[in-house]
Tab-separated table of C-alpha atoms and ligand atoms in Angstrom:
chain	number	residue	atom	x	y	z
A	1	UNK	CA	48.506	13.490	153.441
A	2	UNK	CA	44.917	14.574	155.034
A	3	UNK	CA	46.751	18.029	155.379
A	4	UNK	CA	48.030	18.077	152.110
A	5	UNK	CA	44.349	17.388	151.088
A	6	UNK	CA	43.091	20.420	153.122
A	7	UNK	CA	45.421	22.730	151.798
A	8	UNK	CA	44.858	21.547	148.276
A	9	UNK	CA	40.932	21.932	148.559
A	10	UNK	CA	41.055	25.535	150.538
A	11	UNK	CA	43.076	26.537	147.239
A	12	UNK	CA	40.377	24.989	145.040
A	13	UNK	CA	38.162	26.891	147.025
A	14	UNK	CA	39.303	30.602	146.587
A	15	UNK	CA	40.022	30.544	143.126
A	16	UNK	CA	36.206	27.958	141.951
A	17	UNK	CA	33.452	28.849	143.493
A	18	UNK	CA	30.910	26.320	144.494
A	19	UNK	CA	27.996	26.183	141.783
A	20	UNK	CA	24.552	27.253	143.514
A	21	UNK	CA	22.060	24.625	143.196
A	22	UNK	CA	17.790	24.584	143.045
A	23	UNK	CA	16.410	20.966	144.072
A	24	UNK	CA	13.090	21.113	143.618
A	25	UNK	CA	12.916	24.687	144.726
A	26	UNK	CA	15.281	24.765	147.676
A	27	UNK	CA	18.601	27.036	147.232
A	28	UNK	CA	21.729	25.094	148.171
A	29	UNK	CA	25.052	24.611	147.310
A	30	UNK	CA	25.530	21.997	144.567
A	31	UNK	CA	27.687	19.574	146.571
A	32	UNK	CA	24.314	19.158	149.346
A	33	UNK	CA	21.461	18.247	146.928
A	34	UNK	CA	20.883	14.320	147.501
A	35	UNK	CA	19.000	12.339	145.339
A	36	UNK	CA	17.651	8.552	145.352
A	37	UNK	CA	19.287	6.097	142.849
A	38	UNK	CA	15.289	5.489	142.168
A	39	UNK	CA	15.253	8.134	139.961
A	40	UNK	CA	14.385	7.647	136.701
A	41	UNK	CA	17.304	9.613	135.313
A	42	UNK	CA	19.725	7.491	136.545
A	43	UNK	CA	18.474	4.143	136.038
A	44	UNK	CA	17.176	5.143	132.324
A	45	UNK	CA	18.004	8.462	131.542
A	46	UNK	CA	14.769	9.273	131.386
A	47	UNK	CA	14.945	13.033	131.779
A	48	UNK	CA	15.715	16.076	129.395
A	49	UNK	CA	17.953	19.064	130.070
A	50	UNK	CA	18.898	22.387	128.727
A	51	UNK	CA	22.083	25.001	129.499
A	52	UNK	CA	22.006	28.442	129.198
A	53	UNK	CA	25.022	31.170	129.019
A	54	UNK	CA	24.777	33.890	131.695
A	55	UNK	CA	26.390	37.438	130.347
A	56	UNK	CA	26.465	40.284	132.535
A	57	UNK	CA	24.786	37.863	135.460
A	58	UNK	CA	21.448	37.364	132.858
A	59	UNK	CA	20.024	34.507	131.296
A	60	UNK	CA	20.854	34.842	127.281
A	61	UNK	CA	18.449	34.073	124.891
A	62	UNK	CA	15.980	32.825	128.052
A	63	UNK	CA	12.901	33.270	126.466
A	64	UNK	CA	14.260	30.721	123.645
A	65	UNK	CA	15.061	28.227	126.100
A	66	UNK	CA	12.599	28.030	128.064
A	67	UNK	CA	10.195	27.633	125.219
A	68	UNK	CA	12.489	24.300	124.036
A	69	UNK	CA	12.295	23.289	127.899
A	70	UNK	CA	8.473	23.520	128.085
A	71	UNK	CA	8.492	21.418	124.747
A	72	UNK	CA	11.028	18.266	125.929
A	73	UNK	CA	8.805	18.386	129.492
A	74	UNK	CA	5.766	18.076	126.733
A	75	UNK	CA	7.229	15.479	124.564
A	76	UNK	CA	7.996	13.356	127.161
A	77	UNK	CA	5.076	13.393	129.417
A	78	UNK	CA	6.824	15.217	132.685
A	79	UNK	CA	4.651	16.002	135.189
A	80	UNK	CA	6.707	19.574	135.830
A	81	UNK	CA	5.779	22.862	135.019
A	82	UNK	CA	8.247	25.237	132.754
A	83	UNK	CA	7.157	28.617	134.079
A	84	UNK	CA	7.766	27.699	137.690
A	85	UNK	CA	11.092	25.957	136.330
A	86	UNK	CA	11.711	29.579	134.881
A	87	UNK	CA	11.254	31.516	137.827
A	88	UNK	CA	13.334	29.459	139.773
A	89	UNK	CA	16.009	29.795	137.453
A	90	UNK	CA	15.727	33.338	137.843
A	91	UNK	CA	15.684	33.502	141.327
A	92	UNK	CA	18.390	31.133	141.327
A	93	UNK	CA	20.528	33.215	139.187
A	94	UNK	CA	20.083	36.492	141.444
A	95	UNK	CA	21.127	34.628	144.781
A	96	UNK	CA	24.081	33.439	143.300
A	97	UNK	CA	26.438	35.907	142.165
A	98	UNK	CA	27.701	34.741	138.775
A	99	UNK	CA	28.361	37.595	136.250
A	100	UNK	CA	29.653	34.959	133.284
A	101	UNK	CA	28.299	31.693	133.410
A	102	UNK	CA	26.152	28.860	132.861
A	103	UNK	CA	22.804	27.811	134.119
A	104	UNK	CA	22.224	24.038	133.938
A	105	UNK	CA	18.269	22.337	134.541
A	106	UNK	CA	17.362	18.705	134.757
A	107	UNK	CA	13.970	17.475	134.910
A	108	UNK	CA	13.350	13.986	135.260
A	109	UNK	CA	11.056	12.086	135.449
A	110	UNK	CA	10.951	11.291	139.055
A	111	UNK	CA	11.340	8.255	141.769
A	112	UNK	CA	9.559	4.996	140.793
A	113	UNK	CA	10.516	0.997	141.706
A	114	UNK	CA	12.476	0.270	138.807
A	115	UNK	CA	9.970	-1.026	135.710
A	116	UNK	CA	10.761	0.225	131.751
A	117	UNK	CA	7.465	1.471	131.383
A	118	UNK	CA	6.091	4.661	133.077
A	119	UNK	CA	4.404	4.506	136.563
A	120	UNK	CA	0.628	4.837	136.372
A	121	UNK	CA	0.856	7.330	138.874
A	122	UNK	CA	3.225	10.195	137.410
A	123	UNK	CA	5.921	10.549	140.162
A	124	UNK	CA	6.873	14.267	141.653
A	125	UNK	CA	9.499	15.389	138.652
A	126	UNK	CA	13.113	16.072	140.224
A	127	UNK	CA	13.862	19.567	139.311
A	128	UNK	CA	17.441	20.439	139.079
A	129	UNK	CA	18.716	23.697	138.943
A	130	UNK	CA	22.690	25.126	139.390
A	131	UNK	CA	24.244	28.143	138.544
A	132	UNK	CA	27.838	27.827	137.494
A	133	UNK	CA	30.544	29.828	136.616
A	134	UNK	CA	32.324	29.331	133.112
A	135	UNK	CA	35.579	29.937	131.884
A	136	UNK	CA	35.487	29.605	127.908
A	137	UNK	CA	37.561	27.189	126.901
A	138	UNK	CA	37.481	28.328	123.239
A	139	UNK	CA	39.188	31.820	123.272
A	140	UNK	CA	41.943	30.814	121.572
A	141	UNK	CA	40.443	28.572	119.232
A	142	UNK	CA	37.871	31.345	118.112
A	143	UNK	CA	41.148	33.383	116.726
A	144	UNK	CA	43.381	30.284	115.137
A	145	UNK	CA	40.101	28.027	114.407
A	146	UNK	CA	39.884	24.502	115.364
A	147	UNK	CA	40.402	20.731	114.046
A	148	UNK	CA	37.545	18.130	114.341
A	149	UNK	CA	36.941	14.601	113.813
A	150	UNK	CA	34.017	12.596	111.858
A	151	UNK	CA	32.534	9.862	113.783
A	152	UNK	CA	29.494	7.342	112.706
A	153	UNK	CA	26.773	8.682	114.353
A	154	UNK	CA	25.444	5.998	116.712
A	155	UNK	CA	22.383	7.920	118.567
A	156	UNK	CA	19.160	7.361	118.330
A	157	UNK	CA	16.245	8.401	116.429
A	158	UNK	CA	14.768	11.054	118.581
A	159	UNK	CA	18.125	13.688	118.546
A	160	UNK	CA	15.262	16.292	118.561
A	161	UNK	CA	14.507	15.465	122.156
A	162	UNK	CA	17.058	17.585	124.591
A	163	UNK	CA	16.907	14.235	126.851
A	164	UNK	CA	20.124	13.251	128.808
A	165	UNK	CA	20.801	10.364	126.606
A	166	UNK	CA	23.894	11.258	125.812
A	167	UNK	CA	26.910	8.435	125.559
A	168	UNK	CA	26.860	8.628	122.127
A	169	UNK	CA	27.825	11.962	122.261
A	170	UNK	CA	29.878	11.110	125.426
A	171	UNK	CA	31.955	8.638	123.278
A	172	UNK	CA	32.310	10.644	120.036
A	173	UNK	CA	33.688	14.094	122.308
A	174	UNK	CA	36.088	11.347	123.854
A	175	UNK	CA	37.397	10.435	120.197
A	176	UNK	CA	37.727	13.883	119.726
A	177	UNK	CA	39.713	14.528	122.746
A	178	UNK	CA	41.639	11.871	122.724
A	179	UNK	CA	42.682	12.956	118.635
A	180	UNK	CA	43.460	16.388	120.117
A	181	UNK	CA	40.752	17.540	118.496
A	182	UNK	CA	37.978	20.425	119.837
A	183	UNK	CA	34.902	18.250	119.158
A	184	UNK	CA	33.495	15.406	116.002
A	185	UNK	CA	31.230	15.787	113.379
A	186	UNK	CA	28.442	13.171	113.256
A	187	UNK	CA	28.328	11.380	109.908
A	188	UNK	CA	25.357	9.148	109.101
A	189	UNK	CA	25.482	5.802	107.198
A	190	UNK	CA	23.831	7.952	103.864
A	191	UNK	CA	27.450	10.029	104.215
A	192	UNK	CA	25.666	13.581	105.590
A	193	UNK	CA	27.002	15.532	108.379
A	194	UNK	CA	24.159	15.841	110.821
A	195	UNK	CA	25.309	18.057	113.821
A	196	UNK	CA	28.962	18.087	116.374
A	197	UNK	CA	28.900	16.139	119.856
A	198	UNK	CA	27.368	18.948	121.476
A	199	UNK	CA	26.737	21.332	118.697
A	200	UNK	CA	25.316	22.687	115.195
A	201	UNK	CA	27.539	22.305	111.975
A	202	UNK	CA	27.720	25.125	109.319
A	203	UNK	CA	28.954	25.347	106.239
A	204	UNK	CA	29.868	28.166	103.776
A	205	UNK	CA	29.597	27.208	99.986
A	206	UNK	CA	29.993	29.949	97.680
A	207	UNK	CA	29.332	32.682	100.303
A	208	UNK	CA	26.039	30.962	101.220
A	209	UNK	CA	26.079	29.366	104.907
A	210	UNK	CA	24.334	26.034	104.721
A	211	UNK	CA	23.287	24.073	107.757
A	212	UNK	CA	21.214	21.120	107.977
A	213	UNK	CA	17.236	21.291	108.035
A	214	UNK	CA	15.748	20.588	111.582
A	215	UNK	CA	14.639	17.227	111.763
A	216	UNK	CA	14.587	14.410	114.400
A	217	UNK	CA	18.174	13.673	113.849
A	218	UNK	CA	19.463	16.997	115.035
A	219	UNK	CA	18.899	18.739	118.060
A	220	UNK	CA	16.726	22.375	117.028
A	221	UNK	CA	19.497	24.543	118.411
A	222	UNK	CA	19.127	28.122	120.177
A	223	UNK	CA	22.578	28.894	118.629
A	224	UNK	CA	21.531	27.813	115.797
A	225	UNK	CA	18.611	29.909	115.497
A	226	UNK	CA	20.449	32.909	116.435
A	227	UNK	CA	23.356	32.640	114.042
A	228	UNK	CA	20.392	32.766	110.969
A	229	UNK	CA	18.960	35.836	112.332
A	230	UNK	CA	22.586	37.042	112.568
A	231	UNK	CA	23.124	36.066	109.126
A	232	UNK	CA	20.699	37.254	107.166
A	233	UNK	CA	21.521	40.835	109.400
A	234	UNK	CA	24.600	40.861	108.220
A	235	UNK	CA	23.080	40.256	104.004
A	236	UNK	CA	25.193	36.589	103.735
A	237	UNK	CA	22.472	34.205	102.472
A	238	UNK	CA	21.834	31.231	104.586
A	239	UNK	CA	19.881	27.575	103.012
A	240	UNK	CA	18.708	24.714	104.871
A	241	UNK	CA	21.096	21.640	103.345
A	242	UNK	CA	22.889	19.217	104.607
A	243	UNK	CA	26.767	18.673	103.906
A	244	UNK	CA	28.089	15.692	102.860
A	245	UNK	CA	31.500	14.214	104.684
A	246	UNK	CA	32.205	13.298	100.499
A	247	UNK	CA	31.970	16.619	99.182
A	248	UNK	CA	33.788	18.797	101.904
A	249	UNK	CA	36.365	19.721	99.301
A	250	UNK	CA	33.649	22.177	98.210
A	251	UNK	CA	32.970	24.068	101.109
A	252	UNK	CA	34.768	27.219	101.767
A	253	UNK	CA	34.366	27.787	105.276
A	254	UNK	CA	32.907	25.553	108.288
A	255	UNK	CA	31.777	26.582	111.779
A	256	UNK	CA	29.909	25.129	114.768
A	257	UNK	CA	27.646	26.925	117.094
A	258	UNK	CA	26.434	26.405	120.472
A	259	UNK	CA	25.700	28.090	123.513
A	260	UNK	CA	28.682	27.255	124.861
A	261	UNK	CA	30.574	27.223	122.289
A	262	UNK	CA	28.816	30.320	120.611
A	263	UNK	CA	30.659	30.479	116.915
A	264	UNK	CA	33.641	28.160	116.417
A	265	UNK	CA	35.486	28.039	113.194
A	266	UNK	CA	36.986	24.410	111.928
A	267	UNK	CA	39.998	24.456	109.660
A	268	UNK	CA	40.507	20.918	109.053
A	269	UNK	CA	38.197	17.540	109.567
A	270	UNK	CA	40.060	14.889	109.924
A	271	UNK	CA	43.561	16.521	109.643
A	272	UNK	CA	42.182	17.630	106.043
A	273	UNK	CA	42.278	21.194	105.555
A	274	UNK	CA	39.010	23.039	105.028
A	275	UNK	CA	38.902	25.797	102.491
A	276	UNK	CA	42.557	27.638	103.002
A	277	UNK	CA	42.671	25.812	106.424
A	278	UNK	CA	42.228	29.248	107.632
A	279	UNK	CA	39.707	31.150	109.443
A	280	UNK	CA	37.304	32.417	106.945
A	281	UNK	CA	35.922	35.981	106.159
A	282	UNK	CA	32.094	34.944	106.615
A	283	UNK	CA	32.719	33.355	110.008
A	284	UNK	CA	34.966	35.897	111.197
A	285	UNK	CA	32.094	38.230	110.255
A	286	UNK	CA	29.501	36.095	112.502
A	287	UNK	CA	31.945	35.929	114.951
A	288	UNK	CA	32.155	40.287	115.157
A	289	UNK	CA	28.033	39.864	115.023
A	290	UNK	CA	27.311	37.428	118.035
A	291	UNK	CA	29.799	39.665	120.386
A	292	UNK	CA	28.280	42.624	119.107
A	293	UNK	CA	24.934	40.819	119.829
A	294	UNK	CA	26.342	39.828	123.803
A	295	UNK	CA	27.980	43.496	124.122
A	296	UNK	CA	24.259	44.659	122.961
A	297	UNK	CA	22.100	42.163	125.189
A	298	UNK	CA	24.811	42.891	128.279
A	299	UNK	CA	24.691	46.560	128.062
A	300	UNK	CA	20.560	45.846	128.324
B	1	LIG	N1	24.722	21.192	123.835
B	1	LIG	N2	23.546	19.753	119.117
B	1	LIG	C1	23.712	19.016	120.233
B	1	LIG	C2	23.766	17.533	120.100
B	1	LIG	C3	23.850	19.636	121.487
B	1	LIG	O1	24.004	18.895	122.604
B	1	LIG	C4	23.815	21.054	121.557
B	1	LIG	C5	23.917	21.778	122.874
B	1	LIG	C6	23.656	21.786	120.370
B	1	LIG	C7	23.592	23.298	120.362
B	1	LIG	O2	22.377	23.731	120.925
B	1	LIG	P1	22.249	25.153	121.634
B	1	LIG	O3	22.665	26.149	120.634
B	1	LIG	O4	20.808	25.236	121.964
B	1	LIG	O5	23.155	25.129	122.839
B	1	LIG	C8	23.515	21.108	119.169
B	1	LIG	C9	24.694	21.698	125.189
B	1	LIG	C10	25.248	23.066	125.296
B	1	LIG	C11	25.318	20.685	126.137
B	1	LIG	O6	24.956	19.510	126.003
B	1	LIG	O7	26.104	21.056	127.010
């Protein structure tokens, strides 16, 4: 059995490579970094997050993300620093040698005796760091265009907030997998379609994309941001508004975005067709944009 085991994890080995990890400004592989089950994080998810897509072995859009990081470390009264976090990242990124990937950072809020409210003296912030490769899931899906589910959405009130609160999101991507779906649209109890699991929603009505306004029930995403630069490059008019899980019998085309999942087009919400329940001209247009966008950024 053990050798069986060995065998099976040298495999593993030669074909996934370890993800390089920063803890708290040390460079180690992932699987070493220890941390106390003191930390704040894991007995209250009290830290935030962000993930970033490496192209060509650099950070995409980094500027953008470290600006939201610097903001959740500010909204939630971290004690950590997110130009230090940056250069780490950086560094981080160079001694690993990932060409197509993902960076993931974790701040939290540190090591305290367990108590709900904050420790009057601000514990050191654990700083996580790790480098990752990534294998898109979504290549296929891109081309054919992908089914989601609607699910209430039971978060709460700060979505805004990149924190790592995330079974809600955790339980509605479950749903979704489990309906052999790519990911589910959060409805609220007013009937709007706020955001996906782990992304932005889009609409196309009329040849105008639609998306909902930023708000504190929707995480402000990078994607997101990028796709309306990309749209209103490419002459399709984008507006702010939300779309309603009643009236999707009106909307053309529908996408999500994320950096992850860059530009996905959905054909049908639950197993109703959207539009033609095909993969629509404005989204395959994005679609040509944001690689042209990576090809452009890559070849920098
Ligand atoms: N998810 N909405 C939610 C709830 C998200 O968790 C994310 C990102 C997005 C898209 O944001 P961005 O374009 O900045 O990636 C929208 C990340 C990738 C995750 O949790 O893995």
């Amino acid at each position: 059995m053990s050798g069986q085991r060995d065998s099976a994890s040298e495999i593993r080995e030669m074909f996934v490579k370890e993800p390089l990890a920063n803890w708290n400004g040390a460079i180690m592989p992932l699987s070493e970094v220890r941390v106390s089950v003191l930390d704040r994080a894991f007995l209250f998810g009290d830290a935030i997050y962000e993930v970033i897509r490496i192209y060509n072995g650099k950070p995409f859009l980094f500027q953008e993300h470290v600006s939201r990081l610097e903001k959740s470390i500010e909204k939630m009264g971290l004690a950590a620093n997110g130009q230090s976090i940056a250069a780490r990242i950086q560094e981080t990124i160079s001694a690993s040698d990932v060409e197509s990937g993902i960076v993931y950072v974790q701040v939290t809020r540190g090591v305290a005796p367990r108590s709900h409210r904050y420790p009057d003296s601000l514990p050191k912030p654990n700083e996580l760091i790790y480098v990752s490769e990534f294998n898109d899931p979504y290549l296929e899906l891109r081309e054919t265009g992908a089914a989601v589910i609607i699910q209430d959405d039971l978060r709460w009130k700060r979505c805004d907030l990149k924190s790592v609160n995330l079974l809600a999101n955790c339980m509605a991507a479950q749903a979704a997998h489990e309906a052999g779906c790519a990911d589910a649209l959060f409805v609220n109890t007013a009937g709007e379609l706020v955001e996906g699991s782990r992304t932005s929603l889009f609409g196309v009505r009329n040849g105008t994309i639609l998306t909902a306004p930023l708000g504190k029930n929707i995480l402000p995403g990078i994607t997101r941001k990028l796709l309306m630069d990309l749209a209103e490059k490419s002459g399709v008019e984008l507006r702010e508004e939300t779309l309603h899980s009643e009236r999707l019998s009106e909307i053309d085309e529908l996408f999500l975005t994320g950096t992850t999942t860059e530009i996905l087009p959905i054909t049908a919400v639950d197993d109703q067709p959207i539009g033609s329940g095909e993969v629509g001209p404005v989204v395959q247009r994005l679609l040509v944009a944001y690689k042209n966008r990576i090809a452009e950024f890559s070849a920098l």
